[in-house]
C-alpha positions in Angstrom: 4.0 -55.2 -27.0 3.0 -53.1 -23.8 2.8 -55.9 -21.5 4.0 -54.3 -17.9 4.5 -50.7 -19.1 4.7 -48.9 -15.7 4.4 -45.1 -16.0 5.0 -44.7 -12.6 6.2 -46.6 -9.8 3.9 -45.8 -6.9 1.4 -46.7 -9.6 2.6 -50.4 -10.3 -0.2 -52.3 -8.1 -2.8 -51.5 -10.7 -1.2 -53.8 -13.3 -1.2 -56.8 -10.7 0.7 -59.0 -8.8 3.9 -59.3 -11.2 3.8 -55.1 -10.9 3.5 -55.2 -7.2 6.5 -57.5 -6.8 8.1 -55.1 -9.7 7.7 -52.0 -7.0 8.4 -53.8 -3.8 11.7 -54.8 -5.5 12.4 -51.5 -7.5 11.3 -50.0 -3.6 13.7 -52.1 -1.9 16.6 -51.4 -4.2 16.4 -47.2 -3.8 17.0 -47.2 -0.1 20.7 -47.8 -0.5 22.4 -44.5 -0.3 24.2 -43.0 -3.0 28.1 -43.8 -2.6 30.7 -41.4 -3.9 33.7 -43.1 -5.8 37.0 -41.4 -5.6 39.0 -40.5 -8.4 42.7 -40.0 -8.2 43.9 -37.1 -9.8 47.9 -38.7 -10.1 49.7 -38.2 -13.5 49.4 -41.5 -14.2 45.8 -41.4 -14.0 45.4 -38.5 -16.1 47.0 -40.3 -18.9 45.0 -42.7 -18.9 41.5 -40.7 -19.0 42.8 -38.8 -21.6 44.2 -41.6 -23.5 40.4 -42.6 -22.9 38.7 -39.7 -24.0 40.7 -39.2 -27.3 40.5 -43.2 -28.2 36.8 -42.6 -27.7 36.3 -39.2 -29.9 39.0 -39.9 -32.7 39.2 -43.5 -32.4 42.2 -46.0 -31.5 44.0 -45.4 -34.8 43.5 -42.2 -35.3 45.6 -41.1 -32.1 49.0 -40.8 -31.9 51.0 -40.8 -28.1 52.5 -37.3 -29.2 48.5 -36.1 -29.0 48.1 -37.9 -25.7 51.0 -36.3 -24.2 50.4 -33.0 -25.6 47.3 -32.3 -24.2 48.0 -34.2 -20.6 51.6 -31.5 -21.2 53.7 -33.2 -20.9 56.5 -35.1 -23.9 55.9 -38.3 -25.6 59.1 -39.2 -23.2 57.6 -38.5 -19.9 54.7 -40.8 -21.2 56.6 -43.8 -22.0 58.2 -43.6 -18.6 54.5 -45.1 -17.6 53.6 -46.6 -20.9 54.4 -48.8 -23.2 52.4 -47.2 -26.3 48.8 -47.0 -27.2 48.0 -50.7 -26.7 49.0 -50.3 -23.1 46.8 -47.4 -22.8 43.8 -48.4 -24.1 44.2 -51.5 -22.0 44.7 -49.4 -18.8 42.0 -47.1 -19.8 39.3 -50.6 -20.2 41.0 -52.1 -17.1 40.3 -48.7 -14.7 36.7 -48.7 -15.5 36.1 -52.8 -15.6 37.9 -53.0 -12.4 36.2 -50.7 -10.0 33.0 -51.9 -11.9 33.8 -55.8 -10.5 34.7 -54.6 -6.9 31.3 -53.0 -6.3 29.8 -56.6 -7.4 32.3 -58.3 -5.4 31.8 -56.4 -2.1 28.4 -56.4 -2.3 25.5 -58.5 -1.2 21.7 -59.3 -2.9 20.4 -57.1 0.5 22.2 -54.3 -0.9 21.8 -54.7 -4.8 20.9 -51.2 -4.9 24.0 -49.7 -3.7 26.0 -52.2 -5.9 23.9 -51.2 -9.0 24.3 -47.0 -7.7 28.1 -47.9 -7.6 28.5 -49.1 -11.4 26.2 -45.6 -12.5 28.7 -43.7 -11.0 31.6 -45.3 -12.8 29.6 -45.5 -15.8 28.9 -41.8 -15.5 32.5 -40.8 -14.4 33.4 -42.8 -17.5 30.9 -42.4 -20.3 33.8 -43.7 -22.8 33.8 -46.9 -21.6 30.8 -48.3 -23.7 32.9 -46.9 -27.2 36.0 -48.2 -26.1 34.8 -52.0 -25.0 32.8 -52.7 -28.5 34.6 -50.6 -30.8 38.1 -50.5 -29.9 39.3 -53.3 -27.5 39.5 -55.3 -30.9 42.7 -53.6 -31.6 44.1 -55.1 -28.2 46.6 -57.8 -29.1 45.7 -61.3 -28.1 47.1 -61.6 -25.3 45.9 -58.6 -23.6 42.5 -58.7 -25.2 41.9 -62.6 -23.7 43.1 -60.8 -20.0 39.8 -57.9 -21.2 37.8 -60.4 -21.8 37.9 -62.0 -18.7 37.4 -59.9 -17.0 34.4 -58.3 -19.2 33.0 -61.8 -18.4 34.0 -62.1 -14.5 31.6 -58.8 -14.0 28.9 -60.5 -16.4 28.9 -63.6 -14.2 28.9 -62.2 -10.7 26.3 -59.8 -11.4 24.4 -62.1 -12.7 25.0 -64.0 -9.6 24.0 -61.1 -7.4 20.8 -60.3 -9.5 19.7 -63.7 -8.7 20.1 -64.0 -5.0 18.4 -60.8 -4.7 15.7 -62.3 -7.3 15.4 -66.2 -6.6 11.8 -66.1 -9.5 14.4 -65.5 -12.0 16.6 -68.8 -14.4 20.4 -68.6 -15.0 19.1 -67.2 -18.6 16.8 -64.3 -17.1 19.2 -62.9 -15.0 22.3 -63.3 -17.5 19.7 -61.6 -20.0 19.2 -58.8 -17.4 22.6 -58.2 -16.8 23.2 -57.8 -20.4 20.7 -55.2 -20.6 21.6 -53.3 -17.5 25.3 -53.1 -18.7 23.9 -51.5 -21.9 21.8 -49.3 -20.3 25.0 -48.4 -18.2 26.9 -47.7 -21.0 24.8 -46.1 -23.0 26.0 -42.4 -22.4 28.9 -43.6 -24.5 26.8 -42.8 -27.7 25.9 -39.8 -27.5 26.7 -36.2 -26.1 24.0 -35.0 -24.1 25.0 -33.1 -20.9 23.2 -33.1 -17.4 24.8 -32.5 -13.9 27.2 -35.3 -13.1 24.7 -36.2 -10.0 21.8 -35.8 -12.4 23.7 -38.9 -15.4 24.2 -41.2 -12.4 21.0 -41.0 -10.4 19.1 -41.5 -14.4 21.5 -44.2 -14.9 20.7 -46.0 -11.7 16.8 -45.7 -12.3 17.2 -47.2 -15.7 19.6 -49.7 -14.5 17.0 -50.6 -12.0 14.0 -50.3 -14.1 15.7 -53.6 -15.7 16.7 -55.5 -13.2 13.1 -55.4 -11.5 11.9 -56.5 -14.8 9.6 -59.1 -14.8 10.5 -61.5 -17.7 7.3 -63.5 -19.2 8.9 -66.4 -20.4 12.0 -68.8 -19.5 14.5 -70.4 -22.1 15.8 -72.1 -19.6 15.9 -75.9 -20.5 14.3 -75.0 -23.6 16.7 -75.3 -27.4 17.6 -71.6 -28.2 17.2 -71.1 -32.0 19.1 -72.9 -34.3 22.2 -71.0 -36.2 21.2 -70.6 -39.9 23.4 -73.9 -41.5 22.2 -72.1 -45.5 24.0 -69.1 -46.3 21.5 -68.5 -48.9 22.3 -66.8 -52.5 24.5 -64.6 -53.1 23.3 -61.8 -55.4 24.2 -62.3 -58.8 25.9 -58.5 -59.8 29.3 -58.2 -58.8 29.0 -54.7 -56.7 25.9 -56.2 -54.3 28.3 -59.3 -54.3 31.1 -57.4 -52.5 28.7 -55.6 -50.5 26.9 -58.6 -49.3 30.7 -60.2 -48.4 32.3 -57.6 -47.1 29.7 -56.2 -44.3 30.3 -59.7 -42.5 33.8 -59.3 -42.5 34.1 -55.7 -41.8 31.4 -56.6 -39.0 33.7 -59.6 -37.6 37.1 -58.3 -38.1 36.8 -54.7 -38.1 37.4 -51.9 -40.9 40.7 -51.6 -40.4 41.9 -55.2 -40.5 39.9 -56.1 -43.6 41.7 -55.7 -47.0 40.6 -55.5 -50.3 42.2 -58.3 -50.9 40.1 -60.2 -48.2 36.7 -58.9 -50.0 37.7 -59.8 -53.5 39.2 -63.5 -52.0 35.5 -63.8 -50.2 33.6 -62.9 -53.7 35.9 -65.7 -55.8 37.9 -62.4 -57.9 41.0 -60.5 -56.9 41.3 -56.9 -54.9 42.4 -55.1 -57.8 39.0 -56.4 -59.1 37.3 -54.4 -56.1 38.5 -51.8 -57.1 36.9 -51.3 -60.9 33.5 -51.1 -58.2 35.1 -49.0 -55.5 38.2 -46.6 -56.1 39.0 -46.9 -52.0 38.5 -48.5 -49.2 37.0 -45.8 -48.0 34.3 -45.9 -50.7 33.1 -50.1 -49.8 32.5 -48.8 -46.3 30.1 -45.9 -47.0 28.4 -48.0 -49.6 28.1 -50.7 -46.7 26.7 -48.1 -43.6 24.5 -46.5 -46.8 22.8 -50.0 -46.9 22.6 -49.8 -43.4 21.0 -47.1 -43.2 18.4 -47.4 -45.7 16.4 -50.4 -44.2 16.6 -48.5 -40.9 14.9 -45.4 -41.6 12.3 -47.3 -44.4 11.7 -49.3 -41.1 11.2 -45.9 -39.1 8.6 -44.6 -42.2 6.8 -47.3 -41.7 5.8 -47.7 -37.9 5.2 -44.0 -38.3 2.6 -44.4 -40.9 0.8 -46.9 -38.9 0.8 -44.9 -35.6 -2.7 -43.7 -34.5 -1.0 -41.1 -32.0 2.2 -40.7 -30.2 2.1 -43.7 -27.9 1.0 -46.4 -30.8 4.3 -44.2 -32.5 6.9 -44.9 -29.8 5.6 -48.9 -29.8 5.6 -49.1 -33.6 9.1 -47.7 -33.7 10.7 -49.8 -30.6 8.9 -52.9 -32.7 10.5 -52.0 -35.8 13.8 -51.3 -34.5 13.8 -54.4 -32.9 13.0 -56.7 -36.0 15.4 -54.6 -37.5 18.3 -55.9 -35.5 17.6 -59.0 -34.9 17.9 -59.4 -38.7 20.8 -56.9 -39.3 22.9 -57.3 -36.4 25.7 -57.3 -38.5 24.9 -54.0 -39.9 24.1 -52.5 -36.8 27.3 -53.4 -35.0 29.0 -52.0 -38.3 26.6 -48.9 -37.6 28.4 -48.8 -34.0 31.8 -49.0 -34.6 32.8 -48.1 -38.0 31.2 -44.7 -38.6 34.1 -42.5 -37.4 36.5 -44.4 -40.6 34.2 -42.6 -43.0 35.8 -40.0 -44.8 34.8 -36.2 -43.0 31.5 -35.7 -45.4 30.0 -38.7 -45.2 30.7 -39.3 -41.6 28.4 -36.1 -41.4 26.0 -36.9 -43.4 25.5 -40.5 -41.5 25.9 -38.4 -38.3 22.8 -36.2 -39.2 21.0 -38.8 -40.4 21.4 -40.5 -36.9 20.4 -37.3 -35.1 17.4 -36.8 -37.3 16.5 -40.8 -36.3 16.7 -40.5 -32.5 14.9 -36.9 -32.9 11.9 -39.0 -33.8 12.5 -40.9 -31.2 12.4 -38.0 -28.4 9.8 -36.1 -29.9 7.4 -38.8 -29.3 8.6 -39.7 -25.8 8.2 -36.2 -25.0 4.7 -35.8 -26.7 3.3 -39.3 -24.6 5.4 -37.9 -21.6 5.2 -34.0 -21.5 7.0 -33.3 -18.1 10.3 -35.1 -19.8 12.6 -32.6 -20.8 14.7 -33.2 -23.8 17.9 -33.9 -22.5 16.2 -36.9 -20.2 14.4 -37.8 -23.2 17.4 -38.4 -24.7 19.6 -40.4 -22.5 16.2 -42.9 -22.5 15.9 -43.4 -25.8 19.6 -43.9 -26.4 19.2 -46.5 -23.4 16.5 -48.1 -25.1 18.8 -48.1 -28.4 21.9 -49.4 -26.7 19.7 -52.4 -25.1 18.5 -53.5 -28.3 22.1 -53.1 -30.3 23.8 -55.1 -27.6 21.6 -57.7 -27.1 21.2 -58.2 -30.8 24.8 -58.4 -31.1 25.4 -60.7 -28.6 25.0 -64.4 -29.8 23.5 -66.5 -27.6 21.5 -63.7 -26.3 19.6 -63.2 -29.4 19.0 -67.2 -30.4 16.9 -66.7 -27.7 13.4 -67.9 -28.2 11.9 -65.2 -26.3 14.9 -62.8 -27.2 12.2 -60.1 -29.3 9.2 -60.3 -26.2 12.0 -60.0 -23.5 13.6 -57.0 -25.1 10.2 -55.0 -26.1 9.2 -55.7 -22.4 12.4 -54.3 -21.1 12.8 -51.2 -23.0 8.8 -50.0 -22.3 10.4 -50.8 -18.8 13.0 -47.9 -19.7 11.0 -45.8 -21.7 8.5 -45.6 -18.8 10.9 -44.8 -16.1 9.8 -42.2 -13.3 12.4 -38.9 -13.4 
């Protein structure tokens, strides 16, 4: 699909009157000026950004306070004299980010969209962990503080969403809540990978994207319209015992998380015991790899195949933003277990799933960079990871993808992305 692909900008009147509203409002939204955001530099505050930074590389469970402390220097002491533990942290280090986020939304206006949109980039930027942190470790909040992150994940969602349409009155209550969805991946998406640029240089790309989608123009409404129907049939669940647990556990590992499923909870969902699991899979350890390796396989068979197809780069990038897309939409449970479980493999496969990632988005850039030679590879990068991180959470999200439009809407906005002017 390659409805409203804009190239460039300045070029968006050829494509029509949609396109020229597109520039007038992508126009309108660049003239804020960039604002700085301060960031103190207190002990307290250090904590919490490296608290941030560790929960994000090694993951919530796999950091200890005595790690924190020793690389802010100071004792596990001196840290409890601010903290209560790791809960406490990772809750501070989610709270920071979703905080300053909200008061840029809040003390903004529609006129000045722009400036509110260049305000999240920057603390999106400042904090590329935040993405990791929100979807794959504020699960291990306990309920109470997770309810408080929640709302106010969902007091940002909602006034953005209210901003987005004042500033754009063509746009339903489900276009713009669509939008903000998207932009908020696209914000985040620096999260999932590593790729370096000048600080000034990750913001200003993450405004253009972040931009690029809110000045999408959507094709269809769902708006008074019945979203799709939740599946009510389960279907059949494969009749050898191994694909069994497979099939029953990547729901729950999805749902629940890797670390709060048991064996015991697999076996229980399959109608045999967990020390029955184990005659199929000597560790835990082992029914996750076996799950991401099923993940994986679908993904890059998918990827074969658009290739195949592909007359020349451009038909390539389409095929493979099609393909990924009817990929997700059918294994969202697999993709968010693609997202968040991968650093509880054991070291080698973790590796291996790493590489075979790398090799995935390397397909990706290459053919960005071949339909849009002035693109260097690092800015080829952070798009495509944009594009990825807009399909994942969009996917993952539930009432965003029993959407009837939910597959047109997201191939319009990621050509949007992909087609960015740098």
């Amino acid at each position: 699909m390659r409805n409203h692909q804009v190239s460039d900008p300045d070029a968006v009147g050829k494509c029509g009157s949609g396109a020229l509203r597109e520039r007038a409002m992508t126009e309108q939204l660049r003239r804020a000026p960039l604002k700085s955001t301060p960031r103190p530099r207190d002990r307290k505050q250090r904590i919490v950004e490296v608290a941030g930074h560790l929960f994000y590389r090694h993951g919530f469970h796999n950091v200890s306070t005595s790690q924190i402390a020793a690389e802010v220097g100071i004792t596990a002491g001196a840290l409890y004299r601010h903290f209560k533990g790791k809960q406490d942290l990772l809750s501070h280090a989610l709270t920071d980010g979703f905080d300053q986020a909200t008061r840029f939304v809040l003390e903004g206006s529609p006129e000045d969209l722009g400036e509110v949109i260049t305000g999240i980039a920057t603390t999106a930027g400042e904090r590329r962990y935040m993405g990791v942190l929100w979807n794959r470790e504020a699960r291990f909040l306990d309920d109470e503080a997770r309810t408080a992150m929640r709302a106010r994940f969902f007091t940002f969602i909602d006034e953005f969403s209210r901003q987005l349409r004042s500033a754009r009155p063509d746009l339903s209550a489900g276009q713009a809540d669509l939008l903000t969805w998207a932009a908020l991946a696209v914000l985040t998406s620096p999260s999932y990978h590593s790729t370096e640029l000048e600080p000034d240089d990750i913001i200003d790309m993450l405004e253009r994207m972040a931009l690029a989608v809110c000045t999408t123009s959507l094709t269809g409404s769902d708006d008074g319209a019945e979203p799709q129907p939740v599946p009510t049939v389960v279907g059949l669940r494969p009749h050898g015992r191994r694909e069994a647990i497979l099939a029953a556990a990547t729901p729950l590992i999805h749902q629940f998380g890797y670390q709060a499923v048991s064996m015991e909870d697999v076996g229980e969902s399959v109608g045999i015991s967990g020390a029955a699991v184990y005659k199929y899979f000597a560790k835990k350890s082992d029914l996750l790899s076996a799950v991401i390796a099923r993940a994986s396989e679908p993904l890059q068979l998918g990827a074969s195949r658009a290739l195949g197809r592909a007359r020349d780069s451009a038909e390539g990038v389409t095929n493979l933003l099609d393909a990924y897309i009817e990929f997700a939409l059918v294994h969202h449970d697999l993709v968010g277990i693609l997202v968040a479980e991968v650093t509880n493999l054991p070291e080698e496969h973790r590796r291996q799933v790493r590489r075979s990632q790398h090799d995935y988005v390397a397909e990706w850039i290459r053919l960005v960079r071949e339909t849009r030679p002035q693109i260097e590879e690092r800015r080829a990068r952070f798009l495509v990871h944009a594009v990825l991180t807009v399909v994942n959470d969009v996917t993952r999200t539930d009432h965003l993808r029993r959407r009837r439009s939910v597959e047109q809407d997201l191939q319009i906005m990621c050509r949007r992305i992909l087609d960015v002017t740098l």
